Coordinates of C-alpha atoms in Angstrom, one line a residue:
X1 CA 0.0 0.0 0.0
X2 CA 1.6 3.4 -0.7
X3 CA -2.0 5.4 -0.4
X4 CA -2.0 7.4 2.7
X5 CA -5.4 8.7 4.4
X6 CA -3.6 12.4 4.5
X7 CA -0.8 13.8 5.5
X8 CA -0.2 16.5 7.7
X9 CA 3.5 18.6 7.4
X10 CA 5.1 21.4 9.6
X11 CA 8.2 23.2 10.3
X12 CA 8.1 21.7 14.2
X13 CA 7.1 18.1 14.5
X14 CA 8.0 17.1 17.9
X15 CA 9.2 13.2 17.4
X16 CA 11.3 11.1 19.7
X17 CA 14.3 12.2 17.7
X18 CA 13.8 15.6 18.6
X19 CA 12.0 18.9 17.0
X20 CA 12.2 18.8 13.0
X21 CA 10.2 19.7 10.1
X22 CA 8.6 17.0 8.5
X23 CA 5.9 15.3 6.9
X24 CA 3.8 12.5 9.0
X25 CA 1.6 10.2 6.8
X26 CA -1.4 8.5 8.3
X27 CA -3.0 5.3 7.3
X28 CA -6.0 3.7 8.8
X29 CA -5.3 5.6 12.3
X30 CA -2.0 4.9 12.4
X31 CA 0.9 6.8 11.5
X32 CA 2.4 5.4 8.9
X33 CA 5.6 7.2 8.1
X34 CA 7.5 10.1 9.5
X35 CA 10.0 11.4 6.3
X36 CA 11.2 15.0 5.2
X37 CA 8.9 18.3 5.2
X38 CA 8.9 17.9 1.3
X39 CA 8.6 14.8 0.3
X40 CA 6.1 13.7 -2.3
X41 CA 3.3 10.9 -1.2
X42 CA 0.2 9.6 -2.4
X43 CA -2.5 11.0 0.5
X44 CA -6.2 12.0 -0.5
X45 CA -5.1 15.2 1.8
X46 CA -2.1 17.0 2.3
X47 CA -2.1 19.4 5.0
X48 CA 0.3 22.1 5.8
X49 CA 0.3 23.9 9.3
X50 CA 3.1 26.5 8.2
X51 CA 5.3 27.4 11.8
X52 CA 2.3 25.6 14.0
X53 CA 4.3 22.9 16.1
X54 CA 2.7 19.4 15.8
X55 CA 2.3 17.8 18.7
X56 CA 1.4 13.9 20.2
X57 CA -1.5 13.7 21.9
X58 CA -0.7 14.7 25.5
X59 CA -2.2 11.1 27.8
X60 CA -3.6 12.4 31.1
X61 CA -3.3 9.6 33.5
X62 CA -5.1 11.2 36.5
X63 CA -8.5 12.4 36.0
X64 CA -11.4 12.3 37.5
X65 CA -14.3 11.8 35.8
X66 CA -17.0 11.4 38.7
X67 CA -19.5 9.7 36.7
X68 CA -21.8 7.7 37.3
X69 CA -23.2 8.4 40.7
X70 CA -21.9 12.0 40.6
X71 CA -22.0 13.3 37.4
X72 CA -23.2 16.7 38.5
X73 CA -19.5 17.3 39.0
X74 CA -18.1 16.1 36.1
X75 CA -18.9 13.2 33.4
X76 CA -17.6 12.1 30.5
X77 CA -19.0 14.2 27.9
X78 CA -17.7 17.3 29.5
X79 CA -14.5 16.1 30.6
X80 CA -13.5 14.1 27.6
X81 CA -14.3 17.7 25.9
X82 CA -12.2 19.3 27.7
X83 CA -9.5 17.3 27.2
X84 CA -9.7 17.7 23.5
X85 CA -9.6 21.2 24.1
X86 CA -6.7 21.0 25.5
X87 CA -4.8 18.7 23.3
X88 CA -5.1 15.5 25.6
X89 CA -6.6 12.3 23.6
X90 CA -5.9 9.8 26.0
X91 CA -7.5 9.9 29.8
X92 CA -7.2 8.0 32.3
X93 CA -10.2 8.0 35.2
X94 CA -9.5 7.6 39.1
X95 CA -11.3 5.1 40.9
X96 CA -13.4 7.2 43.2
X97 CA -15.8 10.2 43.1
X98 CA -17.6 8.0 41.4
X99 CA -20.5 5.6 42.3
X100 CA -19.8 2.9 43.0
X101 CA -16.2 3.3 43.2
X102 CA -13.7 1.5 40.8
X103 CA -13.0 -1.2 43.0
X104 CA -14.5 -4.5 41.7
X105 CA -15.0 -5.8 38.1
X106 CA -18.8 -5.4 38.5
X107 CA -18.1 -1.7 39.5
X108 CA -16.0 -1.4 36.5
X109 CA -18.6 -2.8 34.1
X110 CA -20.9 -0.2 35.3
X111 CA -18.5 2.9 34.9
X112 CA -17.8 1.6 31.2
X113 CA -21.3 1.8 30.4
X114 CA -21.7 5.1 31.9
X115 CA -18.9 6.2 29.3
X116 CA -19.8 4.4 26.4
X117 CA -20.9 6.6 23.4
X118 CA -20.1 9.9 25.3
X119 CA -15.9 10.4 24.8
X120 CA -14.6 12.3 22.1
X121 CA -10.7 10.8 23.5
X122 CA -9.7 7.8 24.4
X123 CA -10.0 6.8 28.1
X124 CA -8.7 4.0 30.0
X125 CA -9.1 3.1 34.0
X126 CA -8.3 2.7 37.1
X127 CA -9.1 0.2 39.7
X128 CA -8.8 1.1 43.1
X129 CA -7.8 -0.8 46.4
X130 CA -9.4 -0.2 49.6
X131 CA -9.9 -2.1 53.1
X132 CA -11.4 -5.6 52.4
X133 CA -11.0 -6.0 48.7
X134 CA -7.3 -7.7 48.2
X135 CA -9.4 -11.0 46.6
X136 CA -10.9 -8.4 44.2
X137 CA -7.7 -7.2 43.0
X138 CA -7.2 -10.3 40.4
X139 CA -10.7 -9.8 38.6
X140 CA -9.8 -6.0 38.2
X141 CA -6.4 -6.6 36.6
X142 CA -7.9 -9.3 34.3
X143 CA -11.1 -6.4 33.5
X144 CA -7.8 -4.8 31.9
X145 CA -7.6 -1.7 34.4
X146 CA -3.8 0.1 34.2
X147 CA -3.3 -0.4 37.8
X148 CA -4.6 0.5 41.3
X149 CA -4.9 3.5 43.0
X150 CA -5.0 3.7 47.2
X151 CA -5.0 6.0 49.4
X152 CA -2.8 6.6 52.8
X153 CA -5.3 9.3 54.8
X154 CA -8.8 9.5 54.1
X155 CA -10.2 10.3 50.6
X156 CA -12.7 12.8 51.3
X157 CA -15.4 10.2 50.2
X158 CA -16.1 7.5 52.4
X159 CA -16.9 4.7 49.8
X160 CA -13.1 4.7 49.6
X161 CA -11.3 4.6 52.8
X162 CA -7.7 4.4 53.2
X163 CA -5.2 1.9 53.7
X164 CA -3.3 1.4 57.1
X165 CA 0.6 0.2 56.2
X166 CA -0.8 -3.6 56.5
X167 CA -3.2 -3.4 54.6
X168 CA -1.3 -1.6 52.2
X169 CA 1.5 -4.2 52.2
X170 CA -1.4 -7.0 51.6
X171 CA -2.5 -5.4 48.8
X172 CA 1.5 -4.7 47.6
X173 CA 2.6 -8.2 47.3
X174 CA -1.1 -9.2 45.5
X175 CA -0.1 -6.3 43.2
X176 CA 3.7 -7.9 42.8
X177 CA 1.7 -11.5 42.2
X178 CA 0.0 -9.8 39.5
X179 CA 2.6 -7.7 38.2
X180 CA 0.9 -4.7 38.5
X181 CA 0.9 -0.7 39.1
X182 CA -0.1 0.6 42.6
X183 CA -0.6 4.4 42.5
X184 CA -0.3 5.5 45.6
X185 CA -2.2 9.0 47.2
X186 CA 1.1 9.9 49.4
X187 CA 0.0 11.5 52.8
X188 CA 1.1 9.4 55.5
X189 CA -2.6 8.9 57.9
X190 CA -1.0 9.3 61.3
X191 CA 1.2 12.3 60.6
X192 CA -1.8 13.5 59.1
X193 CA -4.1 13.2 62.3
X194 CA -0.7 14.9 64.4
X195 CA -0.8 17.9 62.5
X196 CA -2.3 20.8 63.3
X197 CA -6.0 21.5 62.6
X198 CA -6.6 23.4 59.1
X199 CA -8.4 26.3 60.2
X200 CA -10.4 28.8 57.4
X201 CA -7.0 30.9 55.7
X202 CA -4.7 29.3 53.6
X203 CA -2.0 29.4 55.4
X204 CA -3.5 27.3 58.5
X205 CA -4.5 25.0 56.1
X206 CA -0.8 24.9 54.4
X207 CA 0.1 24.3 58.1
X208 CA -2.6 21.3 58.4
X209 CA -0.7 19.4 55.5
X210 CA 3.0 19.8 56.6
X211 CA 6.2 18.8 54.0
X212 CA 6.3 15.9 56.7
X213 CA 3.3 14.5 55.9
X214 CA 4.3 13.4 52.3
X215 CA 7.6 12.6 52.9
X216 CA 6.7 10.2 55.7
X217 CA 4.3 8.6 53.3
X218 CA 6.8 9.2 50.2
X219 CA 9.8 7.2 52.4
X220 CA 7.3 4.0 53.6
X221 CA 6.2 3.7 50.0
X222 CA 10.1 3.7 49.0
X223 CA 10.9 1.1 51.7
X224 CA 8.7 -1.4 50.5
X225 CA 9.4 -0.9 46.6
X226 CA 12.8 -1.8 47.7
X227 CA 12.1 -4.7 49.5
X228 CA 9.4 -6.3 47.3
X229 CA 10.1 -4.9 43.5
X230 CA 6.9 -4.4 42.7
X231 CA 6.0 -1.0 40.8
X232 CA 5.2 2.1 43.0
X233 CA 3.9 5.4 41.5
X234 CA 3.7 8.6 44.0
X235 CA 0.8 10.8 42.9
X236 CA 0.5 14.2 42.5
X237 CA 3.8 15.1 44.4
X238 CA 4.1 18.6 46.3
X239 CA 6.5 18.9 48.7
X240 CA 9.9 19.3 47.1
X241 CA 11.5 17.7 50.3
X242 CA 11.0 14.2 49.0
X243 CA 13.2 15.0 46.0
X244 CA 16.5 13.5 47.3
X245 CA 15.0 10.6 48.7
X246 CA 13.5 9.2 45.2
X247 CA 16.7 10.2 43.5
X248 CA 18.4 8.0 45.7
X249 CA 16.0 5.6 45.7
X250 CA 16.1 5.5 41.5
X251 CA 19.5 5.5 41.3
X252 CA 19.5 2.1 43.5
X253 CA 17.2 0.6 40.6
X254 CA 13.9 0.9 43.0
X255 CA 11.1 0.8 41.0
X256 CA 9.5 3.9 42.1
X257 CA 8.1 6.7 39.7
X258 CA 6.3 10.0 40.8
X259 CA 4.3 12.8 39.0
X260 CA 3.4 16.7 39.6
X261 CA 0.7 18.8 38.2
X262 CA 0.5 22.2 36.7
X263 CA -0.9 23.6 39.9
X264 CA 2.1 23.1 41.7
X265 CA 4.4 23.6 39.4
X266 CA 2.6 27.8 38.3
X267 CA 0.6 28.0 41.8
X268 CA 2.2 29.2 45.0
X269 CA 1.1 29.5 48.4
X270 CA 1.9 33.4 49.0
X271 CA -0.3 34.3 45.7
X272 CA -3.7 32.5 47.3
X273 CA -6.0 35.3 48.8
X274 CA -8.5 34.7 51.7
X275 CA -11.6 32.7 50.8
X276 CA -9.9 32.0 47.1
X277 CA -11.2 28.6 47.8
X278 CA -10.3 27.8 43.7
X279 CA -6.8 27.2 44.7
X280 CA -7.4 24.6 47.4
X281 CA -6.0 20.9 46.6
X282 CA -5.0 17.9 48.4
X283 CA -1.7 18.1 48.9
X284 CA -1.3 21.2 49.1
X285 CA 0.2 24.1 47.1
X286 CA 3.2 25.0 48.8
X287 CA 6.2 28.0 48.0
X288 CA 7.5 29.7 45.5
X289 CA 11.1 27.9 46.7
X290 CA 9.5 24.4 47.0
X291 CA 8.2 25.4 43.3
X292 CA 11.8 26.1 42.2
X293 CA 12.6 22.6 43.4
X294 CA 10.2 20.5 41.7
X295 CA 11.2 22.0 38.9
X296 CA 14.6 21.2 39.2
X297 CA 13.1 17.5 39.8
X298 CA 11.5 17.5 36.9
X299 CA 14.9 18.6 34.8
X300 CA 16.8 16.1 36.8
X301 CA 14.1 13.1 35.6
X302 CA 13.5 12.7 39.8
X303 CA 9.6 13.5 38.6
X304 CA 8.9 11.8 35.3
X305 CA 5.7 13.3 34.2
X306 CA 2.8 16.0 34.7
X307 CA -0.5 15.2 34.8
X308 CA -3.7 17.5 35.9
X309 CA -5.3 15.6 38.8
X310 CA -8.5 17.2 37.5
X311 CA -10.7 16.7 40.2
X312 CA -13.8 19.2 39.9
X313 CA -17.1 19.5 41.9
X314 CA -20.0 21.8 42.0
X315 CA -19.6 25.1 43.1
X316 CA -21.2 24.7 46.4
X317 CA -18.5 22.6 47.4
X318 CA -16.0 25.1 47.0
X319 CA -18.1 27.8 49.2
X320 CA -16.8 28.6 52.4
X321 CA -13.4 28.3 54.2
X322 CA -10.4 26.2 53.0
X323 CA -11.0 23.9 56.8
X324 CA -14.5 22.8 54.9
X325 CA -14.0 23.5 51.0
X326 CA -13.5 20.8 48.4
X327 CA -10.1 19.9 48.0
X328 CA -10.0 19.7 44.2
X329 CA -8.9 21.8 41.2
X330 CA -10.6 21.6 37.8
X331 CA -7.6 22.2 34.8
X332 CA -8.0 19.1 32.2
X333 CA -8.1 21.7 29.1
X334 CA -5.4 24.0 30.5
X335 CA -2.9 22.1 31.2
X336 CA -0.3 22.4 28.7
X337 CA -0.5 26.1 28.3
X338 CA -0.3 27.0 32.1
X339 CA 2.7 24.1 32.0
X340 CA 4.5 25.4 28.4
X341 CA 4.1 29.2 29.7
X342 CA 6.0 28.9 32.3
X343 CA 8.4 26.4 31.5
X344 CA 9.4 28.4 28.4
X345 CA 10.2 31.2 31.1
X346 CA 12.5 28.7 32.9
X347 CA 14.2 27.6 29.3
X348 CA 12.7 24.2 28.9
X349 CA 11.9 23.3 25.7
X350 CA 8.8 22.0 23.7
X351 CA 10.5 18.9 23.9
X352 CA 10.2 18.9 27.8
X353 CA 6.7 19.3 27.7
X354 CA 5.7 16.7 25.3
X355 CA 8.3 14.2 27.3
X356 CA 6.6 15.3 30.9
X357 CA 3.0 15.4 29.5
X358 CA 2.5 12.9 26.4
X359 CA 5.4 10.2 26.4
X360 CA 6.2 9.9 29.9
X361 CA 2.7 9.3 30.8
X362 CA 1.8 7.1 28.1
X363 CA 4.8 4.6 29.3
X364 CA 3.7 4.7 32.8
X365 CA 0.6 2.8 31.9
X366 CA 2.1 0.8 29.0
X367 CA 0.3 2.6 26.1
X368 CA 2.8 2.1 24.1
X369 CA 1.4 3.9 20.4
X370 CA 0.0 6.9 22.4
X371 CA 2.3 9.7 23.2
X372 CA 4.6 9.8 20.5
X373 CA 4.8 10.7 16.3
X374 CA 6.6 7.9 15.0
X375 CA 5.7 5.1 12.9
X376 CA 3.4 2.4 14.1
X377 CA 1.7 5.1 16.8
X378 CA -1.6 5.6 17.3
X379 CA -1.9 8.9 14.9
X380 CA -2.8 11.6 18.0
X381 CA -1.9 14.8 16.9
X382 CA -2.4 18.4 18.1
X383 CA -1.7 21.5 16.1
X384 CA -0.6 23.8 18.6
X385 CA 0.5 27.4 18.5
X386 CA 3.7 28.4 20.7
X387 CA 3.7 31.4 20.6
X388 CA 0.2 32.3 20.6
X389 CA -1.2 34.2 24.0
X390 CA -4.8 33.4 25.1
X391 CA -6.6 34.9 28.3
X392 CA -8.1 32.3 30.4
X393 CA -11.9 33.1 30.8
X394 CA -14.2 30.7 32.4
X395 CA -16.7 30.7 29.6
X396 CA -14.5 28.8 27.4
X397 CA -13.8 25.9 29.2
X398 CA -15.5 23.0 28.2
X399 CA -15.6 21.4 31.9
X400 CA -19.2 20.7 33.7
X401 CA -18.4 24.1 36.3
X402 CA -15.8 26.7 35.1
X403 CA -14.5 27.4 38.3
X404 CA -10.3 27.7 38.0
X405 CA -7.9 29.1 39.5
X406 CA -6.1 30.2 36.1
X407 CA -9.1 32.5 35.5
X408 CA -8.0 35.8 34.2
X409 CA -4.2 34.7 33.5
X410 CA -2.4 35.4 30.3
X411 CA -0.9 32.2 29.0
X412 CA 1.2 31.5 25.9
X413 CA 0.3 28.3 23.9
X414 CA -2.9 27.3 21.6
X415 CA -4.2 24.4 20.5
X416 CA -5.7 24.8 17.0
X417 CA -6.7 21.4 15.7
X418 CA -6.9 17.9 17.4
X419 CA -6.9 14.3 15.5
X420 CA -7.6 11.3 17.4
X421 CA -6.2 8.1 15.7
X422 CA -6.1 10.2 12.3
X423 CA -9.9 11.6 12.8
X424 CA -10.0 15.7 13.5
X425 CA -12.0 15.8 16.9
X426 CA -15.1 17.8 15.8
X427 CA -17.1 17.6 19.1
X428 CA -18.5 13.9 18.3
X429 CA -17.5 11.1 20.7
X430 CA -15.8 8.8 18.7
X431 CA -13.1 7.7 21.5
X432 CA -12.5 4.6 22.4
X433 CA -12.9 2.8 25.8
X434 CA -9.7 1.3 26.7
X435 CA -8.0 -1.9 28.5
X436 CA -4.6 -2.6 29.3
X437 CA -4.2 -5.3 26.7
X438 CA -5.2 -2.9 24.3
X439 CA -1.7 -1.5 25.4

């Protein structure tokens, strides 16, 4: 066959290889070849973006979706919008806020026929593991979920408590038996419960969620990857003052991974005003110095990928003091923007981003033809604009509630166009519902 479906050609494709003009050919939703910017080929469309950079498909592997049970915070035809908005065509949905929770194969069933016919990306799944569900674990990984996710101090729902450190270590080694992922919420419970009560202002509540209380979780999590092998990702890390402890840890071949988000990497403590209840998140934002640090993780490879944690409720929920407000913040479609604007400032590179928020991602869970343009891929592409500055106004955001903390910024970065296995997104839901062997 040397017919291609089209071809789409730019000045910036971001490959493996590097940043480089070229030409990508796509065949039955699959890219086909990667050659020069010129070259001649047979395609029924040829498409030139001019100095647009061409993108993967960024793969979001922590969102939450909330539907069914409490869709009136976010379900998948909103969320899976929003993603396309924001260049991400794969998604990933937590366990919990959901009901029932992601924690047994029937439960599963049920949240992939809530989704069914409503995504316009791809989206994969969690399972979850909880008190009392280790013999569920097996028919979960067999349903073809990416892993498990758990937390270490309560939730905030109460369908999914947390683990104590046995229980934890029960469902570890069924995990190594399996061979699979545990993702791991990292506050420690009982350094939690020591710390001081979060009171209405942010910084009592900062004080609530001390560096300590990661770290302590951070370190246990590290001591048993050691000691049994099995695979370990730290969520959503904030506190910069587990750096030096994973580094360590990676260099001795522990297999231990971690993520940040936007919010922590653009967000700091000092700029959050009183009753600015958009900005609280579980853990916390911290400083504009612990900011500086995850950064430098992130450079260093310590933290191998951003992800949003888009975690969204009604705006009710956000009323009132941060002691009582949801802990949650609502960025799926802004993510690479607020991420690209500011690590341009810092002299990171496109490349960076697409490593931190497409490839890395993407090899976490084992997806290995999302996240990349090379031959053989799935053919997820984003057309995105640099250089192009956009003011973040709530109406635009494609979200169920467009309550964010970004409102009113000025970012630099656009998406313009967004194919999902070589079909331009045009608002229809024609993603697919993934499993792990799909991987």
């Amino acid at each position: 066959m040397t017919g291609y479906d089209f071809v789409v050609r730019a000045d910036r494709v971001l490959t493996p290889g590097g940043e480089r003009p070229a030409a990508v050919a796509v065949r039955n939703g699959r890219i086909a070849a990667v050659t020069g910017r010129i070259a001649r080929l047979d395609t029924h469309l040829d498409l030139d973006l001019g100095d647009l950079a061409l993108l993967p498909g960024l793969v979001d592997t922590h969102v939450h979706v909330n539907e069914p049970g409490r869709t009136e915070w976010e379900g998948f035809a909103t969320a899976t919008a929003a993603a396309a908005a924001g260049g991400v065509t794969t998604i990933v949905d937590m366990p919990l806020n959901s009901l029932p929770a992601t924690v047994t194969a029937d439960a599963l069933a049920v949240k992939r026929r809530a989704a069914d016919g409503q995504c316009q990306v791809d989206v994969g799944f969690w399972g979850g593991a909880i008190p009392g569900n280790v013999a569920d674990l097996a028919a979960l990984h067999e349903a073809g979920v990416f892993g498990f996710k758990c937390f270490l101090s309560p939730s905030g729902v109460p369908e999914f408590p947390p683990l104590s450190w046995p229980e934890f270590d029960a469902a570890l080694a069924e995990l190594a038996r399996l061979g699979a992922l545990m993702i791991v919420h990292a506050e420690d419970g009982a350094r939690l419960a020591a710390a001081p009560e979060a009171g209405p202002s942010y910084p009592e509540f900062l004080a609530s969620r001390p560096d300590e209380v990661e770290t302590g979780a951070v370190h246990g999590l590290i001591e048993r990857a050691t000691r049994t092998g099995a695979r370990v990702h730290v969520l959503h890390l904030s506190s910069a003052a587990a750096l030096d402890r994973l580094a360590a840890a990676r260099r001795a071949g522990t297999p231990i991974t971690a993520e940040t988000c936007p919010h922590y990497l653009t967000l700091a403590a000092e700029a959050s005003s009183a009753g600015a209840t958009e900005f609280k998140c579980c853990p916390p934002i911290r400083d504009a110095a612990n900011q500086d640090r995850l950064w430098r993780g992130l450079a260093e490879g310590v933290i191998d990928c951003v992800v949003s944690d888009h975690s969204p409720s009604t705006p009710d929920l956000k009323r009132g003091g941060f002691d009582t407000a949801w802990g949650g913040i609502a960025s799926l479609q802004l993510g690479l923007p607020v991420v690209w604007t500011e690590a341009r400032r810092r002299g990171h590179t496109l490349a960076d981003v697409v490593r931190w928020m497409a490839s890395a991602p993407a090899a976490l869970v084992g997806l290995h033809r999302k996240g990349r343009i090379a031959e053989g891929a799935d053919a997820d592409l984003v057309a995105f604009a640099p250089g192009e500055e956009v003011i973040v106004t709530p109406d635009a955001l494609r979200h169920r509630h467009p309550l964010t903390p970004y409102a009113g910024l000025r970012l630099t970065g656009a998406v313009h166009r967004v194919w999902l296995r070589g079909r331009e997104v045009d608002g229809e839901p024609a993603g697919t519902l993934l499993t792990r062997e799909q991987a």
